[in-house]
mmCIF file of C-alpha atoms in Angstrom:
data_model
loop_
_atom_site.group_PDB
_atom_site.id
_atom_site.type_symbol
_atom_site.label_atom_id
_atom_site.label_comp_id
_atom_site.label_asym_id
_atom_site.label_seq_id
_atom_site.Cartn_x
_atom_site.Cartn_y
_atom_site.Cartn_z
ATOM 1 C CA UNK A 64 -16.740 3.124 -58.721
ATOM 2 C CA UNK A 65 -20.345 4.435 -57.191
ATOM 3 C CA UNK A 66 -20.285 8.606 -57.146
ATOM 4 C CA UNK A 67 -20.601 8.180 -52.832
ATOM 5 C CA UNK A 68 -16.991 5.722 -53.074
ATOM 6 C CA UNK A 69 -15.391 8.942 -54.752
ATOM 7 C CA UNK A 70 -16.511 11.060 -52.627
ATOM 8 C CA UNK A 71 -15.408 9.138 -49.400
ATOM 9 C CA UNK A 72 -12.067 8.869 -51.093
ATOM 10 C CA UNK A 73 -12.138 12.617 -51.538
ATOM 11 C CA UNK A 74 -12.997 14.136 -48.482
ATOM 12 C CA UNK A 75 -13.702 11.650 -45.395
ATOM 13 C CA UNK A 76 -15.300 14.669 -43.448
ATOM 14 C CA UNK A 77 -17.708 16.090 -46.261
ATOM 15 C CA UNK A 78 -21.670 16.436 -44.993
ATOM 16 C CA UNK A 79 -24.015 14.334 -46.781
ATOM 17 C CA UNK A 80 -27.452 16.549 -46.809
ATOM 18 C CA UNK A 81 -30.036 14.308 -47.867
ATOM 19 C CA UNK A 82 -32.497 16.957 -47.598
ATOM 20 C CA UNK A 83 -33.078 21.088 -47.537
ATOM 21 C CA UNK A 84 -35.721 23.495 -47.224
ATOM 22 C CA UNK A 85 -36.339 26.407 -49.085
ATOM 23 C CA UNK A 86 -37.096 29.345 -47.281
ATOM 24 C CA UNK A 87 -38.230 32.584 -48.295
ATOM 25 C CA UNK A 88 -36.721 35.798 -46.305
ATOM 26 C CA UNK A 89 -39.408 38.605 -46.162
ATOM 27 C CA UNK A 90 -37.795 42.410 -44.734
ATOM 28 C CA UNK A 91 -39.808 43.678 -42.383
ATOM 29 C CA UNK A 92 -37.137 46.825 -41.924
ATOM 30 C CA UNK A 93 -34.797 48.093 -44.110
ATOM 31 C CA UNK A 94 -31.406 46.385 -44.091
ATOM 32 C CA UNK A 95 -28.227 47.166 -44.177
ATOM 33 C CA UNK A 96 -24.673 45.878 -44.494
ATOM 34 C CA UNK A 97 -21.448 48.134 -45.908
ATOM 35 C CA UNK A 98 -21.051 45.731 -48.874
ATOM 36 C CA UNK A 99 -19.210 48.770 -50.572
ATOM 37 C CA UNK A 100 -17.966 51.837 -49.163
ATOM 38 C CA UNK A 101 -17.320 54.594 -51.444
ATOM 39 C CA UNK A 102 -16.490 58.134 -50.191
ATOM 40 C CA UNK A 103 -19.386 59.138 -47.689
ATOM 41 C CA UNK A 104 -21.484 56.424 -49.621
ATOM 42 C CA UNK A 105 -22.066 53.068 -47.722
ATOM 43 C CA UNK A 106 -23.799 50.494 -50.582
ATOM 44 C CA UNK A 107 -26.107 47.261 -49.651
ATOM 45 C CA UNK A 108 -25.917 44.648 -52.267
ATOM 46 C CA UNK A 109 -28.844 42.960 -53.040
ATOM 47 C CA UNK A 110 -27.969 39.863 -51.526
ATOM 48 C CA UNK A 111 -28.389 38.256 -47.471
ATOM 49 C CA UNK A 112 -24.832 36.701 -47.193
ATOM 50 C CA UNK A 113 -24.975 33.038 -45.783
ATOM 51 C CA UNK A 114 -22.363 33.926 -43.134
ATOM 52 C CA UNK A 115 -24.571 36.190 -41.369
ATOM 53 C CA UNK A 116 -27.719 34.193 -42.377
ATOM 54 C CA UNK A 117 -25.595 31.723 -39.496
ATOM 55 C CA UNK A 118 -24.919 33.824 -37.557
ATOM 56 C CA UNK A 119 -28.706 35.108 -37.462
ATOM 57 C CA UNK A 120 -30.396 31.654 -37.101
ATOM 58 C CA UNK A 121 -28.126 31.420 -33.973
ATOM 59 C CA UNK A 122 -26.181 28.513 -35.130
ATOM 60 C CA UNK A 123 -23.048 30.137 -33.957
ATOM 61 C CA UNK A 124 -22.456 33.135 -31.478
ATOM 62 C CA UNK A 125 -19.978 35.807 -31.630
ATOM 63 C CA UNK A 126 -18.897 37.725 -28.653
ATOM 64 C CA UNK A 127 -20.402 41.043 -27.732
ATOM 65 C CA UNK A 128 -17.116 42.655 -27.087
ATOM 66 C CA UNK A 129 -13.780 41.942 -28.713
ATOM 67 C CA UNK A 130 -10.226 42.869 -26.803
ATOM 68 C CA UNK A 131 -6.970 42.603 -27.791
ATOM 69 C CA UNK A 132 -5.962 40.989 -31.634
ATOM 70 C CA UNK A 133 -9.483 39.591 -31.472
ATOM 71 C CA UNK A 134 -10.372 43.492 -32.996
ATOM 72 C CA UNK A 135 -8.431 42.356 -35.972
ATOM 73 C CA UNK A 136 -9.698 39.933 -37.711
ATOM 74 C CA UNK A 137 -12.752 38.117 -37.939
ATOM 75 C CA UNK A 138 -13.720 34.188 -36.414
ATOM 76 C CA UNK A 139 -15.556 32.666 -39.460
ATOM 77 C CA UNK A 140 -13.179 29.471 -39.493
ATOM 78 C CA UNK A 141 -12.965 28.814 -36.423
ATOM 79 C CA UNK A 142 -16.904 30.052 -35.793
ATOM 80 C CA UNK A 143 -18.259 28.373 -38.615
ATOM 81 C CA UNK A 144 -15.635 25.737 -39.870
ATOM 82 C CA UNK A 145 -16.807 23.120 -37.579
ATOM 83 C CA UNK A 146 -20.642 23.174 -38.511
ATOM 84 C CA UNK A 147 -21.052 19.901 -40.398
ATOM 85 C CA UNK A 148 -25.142 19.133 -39.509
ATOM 86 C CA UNK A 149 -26.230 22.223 -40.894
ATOM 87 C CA UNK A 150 -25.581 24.934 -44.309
ATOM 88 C CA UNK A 151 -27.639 27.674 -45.417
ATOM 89 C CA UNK A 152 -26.779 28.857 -49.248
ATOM 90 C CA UNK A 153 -26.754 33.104 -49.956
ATOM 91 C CA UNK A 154 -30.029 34.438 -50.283
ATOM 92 C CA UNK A 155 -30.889 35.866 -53.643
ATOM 93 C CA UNK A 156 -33.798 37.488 -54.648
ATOM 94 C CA UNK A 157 -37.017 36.000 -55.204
ATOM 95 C CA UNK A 158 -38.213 38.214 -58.094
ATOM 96 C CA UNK A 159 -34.647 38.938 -59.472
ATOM 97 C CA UNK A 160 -34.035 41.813 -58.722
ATOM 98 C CA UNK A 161 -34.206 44.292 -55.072
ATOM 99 C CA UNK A 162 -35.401 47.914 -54.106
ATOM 100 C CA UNK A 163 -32.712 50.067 -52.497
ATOM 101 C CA UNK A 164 -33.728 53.446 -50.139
ATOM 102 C CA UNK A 165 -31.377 56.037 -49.306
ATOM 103 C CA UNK A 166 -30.873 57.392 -46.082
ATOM 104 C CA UNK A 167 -28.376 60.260 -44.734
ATOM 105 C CA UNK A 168 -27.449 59.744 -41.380
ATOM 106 C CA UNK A 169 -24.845 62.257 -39.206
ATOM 107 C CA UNK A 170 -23.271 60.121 -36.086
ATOM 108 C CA UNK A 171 -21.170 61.268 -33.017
ATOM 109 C CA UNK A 172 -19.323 58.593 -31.105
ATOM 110 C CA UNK A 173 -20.432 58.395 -27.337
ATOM 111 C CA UNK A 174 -16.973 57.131 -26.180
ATOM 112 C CA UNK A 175 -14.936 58.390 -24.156
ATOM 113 C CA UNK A 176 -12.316 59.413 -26.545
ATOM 114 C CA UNK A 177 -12.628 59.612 -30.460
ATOM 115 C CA UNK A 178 -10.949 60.667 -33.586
ATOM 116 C CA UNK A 179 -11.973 60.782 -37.470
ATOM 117 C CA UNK A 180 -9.831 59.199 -39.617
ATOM 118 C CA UNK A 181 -9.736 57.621 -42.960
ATOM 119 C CA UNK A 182 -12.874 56.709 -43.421
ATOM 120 C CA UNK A 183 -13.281 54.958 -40.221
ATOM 121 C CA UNK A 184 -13.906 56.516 -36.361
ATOM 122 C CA UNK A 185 -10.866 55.749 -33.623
ATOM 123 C CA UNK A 186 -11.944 55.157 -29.759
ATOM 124 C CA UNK A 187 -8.593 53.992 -28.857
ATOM 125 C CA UNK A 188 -5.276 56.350 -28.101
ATOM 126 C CA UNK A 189 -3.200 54.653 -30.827
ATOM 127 C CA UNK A 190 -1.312 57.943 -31.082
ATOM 128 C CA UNK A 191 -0.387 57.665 -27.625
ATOM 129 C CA UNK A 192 3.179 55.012 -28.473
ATOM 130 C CA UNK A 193 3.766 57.602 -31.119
ATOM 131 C CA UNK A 194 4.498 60.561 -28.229
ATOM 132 C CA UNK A 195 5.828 58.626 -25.942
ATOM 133 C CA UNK A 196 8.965 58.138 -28.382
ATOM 134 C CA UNK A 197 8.897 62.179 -29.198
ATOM 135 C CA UNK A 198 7.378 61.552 -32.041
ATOM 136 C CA UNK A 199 4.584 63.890 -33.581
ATOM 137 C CA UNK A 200 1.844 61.532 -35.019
ATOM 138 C CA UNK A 201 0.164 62.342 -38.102
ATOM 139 C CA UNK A 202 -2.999 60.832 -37.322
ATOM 140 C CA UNK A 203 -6.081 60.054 -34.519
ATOM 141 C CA UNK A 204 -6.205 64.012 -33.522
ATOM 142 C CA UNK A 205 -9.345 64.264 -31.500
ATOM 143 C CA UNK A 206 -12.716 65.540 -33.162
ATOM 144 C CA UNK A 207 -15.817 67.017 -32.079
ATOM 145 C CA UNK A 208 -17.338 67.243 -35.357
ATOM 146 C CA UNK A 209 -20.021 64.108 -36.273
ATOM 147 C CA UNK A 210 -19.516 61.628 -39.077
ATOM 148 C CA UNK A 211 -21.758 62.023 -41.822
ATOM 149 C CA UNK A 212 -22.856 59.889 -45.113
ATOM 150 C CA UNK A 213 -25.038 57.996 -47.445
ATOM 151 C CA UNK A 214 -26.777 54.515 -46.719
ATOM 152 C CA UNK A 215 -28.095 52.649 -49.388
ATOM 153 C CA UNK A 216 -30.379 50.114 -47.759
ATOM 154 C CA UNK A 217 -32.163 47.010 -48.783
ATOM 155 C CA UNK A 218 -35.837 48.207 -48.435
ATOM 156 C CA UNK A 219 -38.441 47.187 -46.602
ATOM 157 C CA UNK A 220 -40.997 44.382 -48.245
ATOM 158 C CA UNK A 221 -38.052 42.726 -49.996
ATOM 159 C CA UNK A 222 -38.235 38.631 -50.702
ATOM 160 C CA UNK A 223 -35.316 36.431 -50.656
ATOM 161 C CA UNK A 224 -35.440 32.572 -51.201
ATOM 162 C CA UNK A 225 -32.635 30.419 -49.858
ATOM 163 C CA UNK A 226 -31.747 26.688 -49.218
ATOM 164 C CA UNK A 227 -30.951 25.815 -45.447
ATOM 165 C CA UNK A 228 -29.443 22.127 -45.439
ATOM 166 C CA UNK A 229 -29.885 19.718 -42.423
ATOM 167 C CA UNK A 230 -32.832 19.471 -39.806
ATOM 168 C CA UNK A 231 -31.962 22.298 -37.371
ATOM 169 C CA UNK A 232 -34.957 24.109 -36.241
ATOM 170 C CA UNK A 233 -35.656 27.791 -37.534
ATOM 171 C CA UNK A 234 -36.889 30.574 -36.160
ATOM 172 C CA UNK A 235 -40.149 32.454 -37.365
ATOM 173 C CA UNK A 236 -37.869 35.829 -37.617
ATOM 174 C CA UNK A 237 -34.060 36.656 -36.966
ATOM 175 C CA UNK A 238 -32.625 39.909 -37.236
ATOM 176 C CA UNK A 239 -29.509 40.417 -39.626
ATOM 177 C CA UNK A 240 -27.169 43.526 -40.712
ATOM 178 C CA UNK A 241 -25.579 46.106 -39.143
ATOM 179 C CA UNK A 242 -28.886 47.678 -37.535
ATOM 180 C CA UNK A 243 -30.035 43.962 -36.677
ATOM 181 C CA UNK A 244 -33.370 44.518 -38.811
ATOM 182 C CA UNK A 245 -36.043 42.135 -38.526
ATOM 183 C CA UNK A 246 -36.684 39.567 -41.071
ATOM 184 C CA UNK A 247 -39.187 36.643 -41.234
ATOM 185 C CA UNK A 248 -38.551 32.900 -41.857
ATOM 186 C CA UNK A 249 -40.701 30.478 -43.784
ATOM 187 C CA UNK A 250 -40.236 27.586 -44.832
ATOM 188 C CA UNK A 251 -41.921 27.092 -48.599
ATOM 189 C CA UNK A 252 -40.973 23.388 -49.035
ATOM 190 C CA UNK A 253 -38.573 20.700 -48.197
ATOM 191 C CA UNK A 254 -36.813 19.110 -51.046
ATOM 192 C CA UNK A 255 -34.885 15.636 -51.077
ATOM 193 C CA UNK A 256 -31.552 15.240 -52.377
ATOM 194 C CA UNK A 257 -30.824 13.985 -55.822
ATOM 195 C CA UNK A 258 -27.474 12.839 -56.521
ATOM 196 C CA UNK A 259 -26.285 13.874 -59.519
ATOM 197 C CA UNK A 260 -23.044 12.224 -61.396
ATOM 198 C CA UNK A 261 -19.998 13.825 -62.545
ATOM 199 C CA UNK A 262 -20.638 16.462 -65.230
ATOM 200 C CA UNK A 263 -21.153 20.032 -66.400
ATOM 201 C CA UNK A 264 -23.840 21.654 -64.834
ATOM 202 C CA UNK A 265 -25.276 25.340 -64.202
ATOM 203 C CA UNK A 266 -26.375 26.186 -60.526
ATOM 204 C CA UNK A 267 -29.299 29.257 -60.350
ATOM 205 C CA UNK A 268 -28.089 29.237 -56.280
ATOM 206 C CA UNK A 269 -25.582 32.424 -54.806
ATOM 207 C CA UNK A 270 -23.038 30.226 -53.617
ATOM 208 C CA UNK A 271 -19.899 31.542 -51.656
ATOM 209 C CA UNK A 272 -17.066 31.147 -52.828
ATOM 210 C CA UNK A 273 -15.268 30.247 -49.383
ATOM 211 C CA UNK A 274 -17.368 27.503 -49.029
ATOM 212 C CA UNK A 275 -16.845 25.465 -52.358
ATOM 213 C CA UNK A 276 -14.848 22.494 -52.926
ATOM 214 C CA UNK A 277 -11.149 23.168 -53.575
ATOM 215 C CA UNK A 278 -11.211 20.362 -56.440
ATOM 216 C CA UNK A 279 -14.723 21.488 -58.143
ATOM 217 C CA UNK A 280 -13.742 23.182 -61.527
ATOM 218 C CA UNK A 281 -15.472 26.663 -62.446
ATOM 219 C CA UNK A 282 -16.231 27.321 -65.703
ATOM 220 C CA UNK A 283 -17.931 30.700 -65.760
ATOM 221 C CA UNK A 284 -19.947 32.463 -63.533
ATOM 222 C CA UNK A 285 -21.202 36.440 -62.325
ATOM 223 C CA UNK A 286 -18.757 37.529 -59.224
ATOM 224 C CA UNK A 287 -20.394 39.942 -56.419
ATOM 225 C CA UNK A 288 -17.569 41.677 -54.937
ATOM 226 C CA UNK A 289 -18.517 42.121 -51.159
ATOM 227 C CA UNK A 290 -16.818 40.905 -47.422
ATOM 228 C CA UNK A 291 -16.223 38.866 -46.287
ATOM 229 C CA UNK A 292 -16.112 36.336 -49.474
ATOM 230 C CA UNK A 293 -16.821 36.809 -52.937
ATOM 231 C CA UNK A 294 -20.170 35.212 -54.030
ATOM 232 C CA UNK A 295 -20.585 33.733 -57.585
ATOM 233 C CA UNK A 296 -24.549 33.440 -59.364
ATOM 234 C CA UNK A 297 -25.151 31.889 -62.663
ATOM 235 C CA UNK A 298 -21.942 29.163 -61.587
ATOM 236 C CA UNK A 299 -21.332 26.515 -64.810
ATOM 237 C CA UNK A 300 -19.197 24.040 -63.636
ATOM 238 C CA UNK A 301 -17.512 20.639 -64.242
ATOM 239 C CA UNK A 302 -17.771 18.254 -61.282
ATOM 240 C CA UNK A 303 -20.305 16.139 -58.828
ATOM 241 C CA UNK A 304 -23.969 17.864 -57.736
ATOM 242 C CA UNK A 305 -26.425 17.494 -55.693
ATOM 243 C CA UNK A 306 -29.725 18.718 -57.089
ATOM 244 C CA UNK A 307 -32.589 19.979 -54.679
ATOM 245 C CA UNK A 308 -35.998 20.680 -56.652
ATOM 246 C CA UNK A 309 -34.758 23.126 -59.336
ATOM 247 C CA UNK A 310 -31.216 24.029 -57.833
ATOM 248 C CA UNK A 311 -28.279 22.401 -58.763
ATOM 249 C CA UNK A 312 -25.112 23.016 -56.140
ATOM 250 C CA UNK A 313 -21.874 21.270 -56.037
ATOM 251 C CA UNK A 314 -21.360 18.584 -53.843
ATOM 252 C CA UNK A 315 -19.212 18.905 -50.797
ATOM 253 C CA UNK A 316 -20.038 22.927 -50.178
ATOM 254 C CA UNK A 317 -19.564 23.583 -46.737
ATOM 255 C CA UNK A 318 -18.865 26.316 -44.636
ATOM 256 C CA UNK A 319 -15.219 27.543 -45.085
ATOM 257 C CA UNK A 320 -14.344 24.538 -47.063
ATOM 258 C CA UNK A 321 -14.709 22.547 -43.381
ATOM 259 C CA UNK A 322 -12.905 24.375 -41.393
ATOM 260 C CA UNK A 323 -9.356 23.905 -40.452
ATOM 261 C CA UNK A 324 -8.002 20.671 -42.133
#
């Protein structure tokens, strides 16, 4: 049975890139994302996840304002899930290792209404329930002192390299993290797909681990702890790959594992 018959038996819906570019990432400002929060310490990791690498190339949208449970929990499966034309990997960097700068920064909220509390700033009167029953609440008491910290920040000048899948067209910059920072896009080369049969194989890629085959078995591989998926680097596994150039990823990664099945 041909490797593309097992696969069609496998997963009827999986995207067949035949090609990908890689493209470097060059930081034109500093960047930042709270990858770790610690204390008054708010920690970058040296990595551009490939959800907000999406998000950034405009692929998808999110809304400017959430209401309601939308405040709760985020949209990546059913934002992302359906995107079967088009997969960008998570950007590592090019020289193996990133430059961090520090900045403090002291905040006051301009809403209406605000409270400190653990580690996070309330706008809304969730204490308000609490009194109505004649209850005293233990928590959301206003403030009018600011919020202060730590920001560790990918620095400016920084090089990433990633693979973006399919023949969408890309921007020459996008802005990503929390402080939408500027960052250029270009394309180095495109690369064809090489099919690669079932076996053991080591991938240099970040891959995330949302978006890899439920059936691909991992051997080993270096975990980076950060929302709102775990990525893996130096992956050995046992299984189908497609190889692009120099880097080897499994076959069938998609975003969220394809969405809702």
């Amino acid at each position: 049975m041909s490797l593309l018959t097992t696969i069609e038996n496998t997963r009827a819906n999986l995207p067949l890139f035949k090609q990908a570019r890689l493209v470097e990432l060059w930081c034109a400002e500093p960047v930042f994302f709270a990858s770790r929060e610690l204390s008054d310490a708010y920690y970058t990791e040296g990595v551009l996840g490939n959800y907000a690498l999406a998000y950034a190339l405009g692929w998808v949208r999110s809304p400017y304002r959430l209401s309601g449970t939308a405040t709760w929990r985020p949209t990546y499966l059913e934002d992302l899930g359906g995107l079967s034309d088009c997969y960008v990997l998570p950007a590592w960097p090019k020289q193996g290792k990133v430059t961090f700068r520090w900045e403090r920064f002291n905040a006051l909220s301009d809403s209406y209404w605000y409270a400190m509390t653990n580690n996070r700033v309330a706008t809304s009167r969730e204490d308000l329930p609490v009194q109505r029953e004649g209850k005293k609440p233990n928590s959301f008491r206003p403030s009018n002192f600011p919020q202060s910290g730590r920001l560790r920040t990918i620095a400016r000048g920084n090089l990433f390299q990633t693979l973006v899948f399919g023949n969408r067209e890309l921007p020459d910059y996008i802005r990503v993290g929390k402080f939408m920072s500027k960052v250029r896009v270009e394309v180095i080369s495109e690369l064809k797909q090489v099919a690669l049969s079932e076996g053991m194989y080591q991938s240099s890629a970040y891959l995330n681990t949302a978006d890899l085959p439920a059936e691909l078995q991992m051997l080993s591989f270096d975990l980076i702890s950060i929302p709102p998926a775990p990525l893996v680097k130096n992956l050995r596994f046992q299984g189908a790959a497609w190889q692009f150039g120099e880097i080897i990823v499994p076959v069938g990664i998609c975003f969220c594992g394809g969405g809702i099945k």
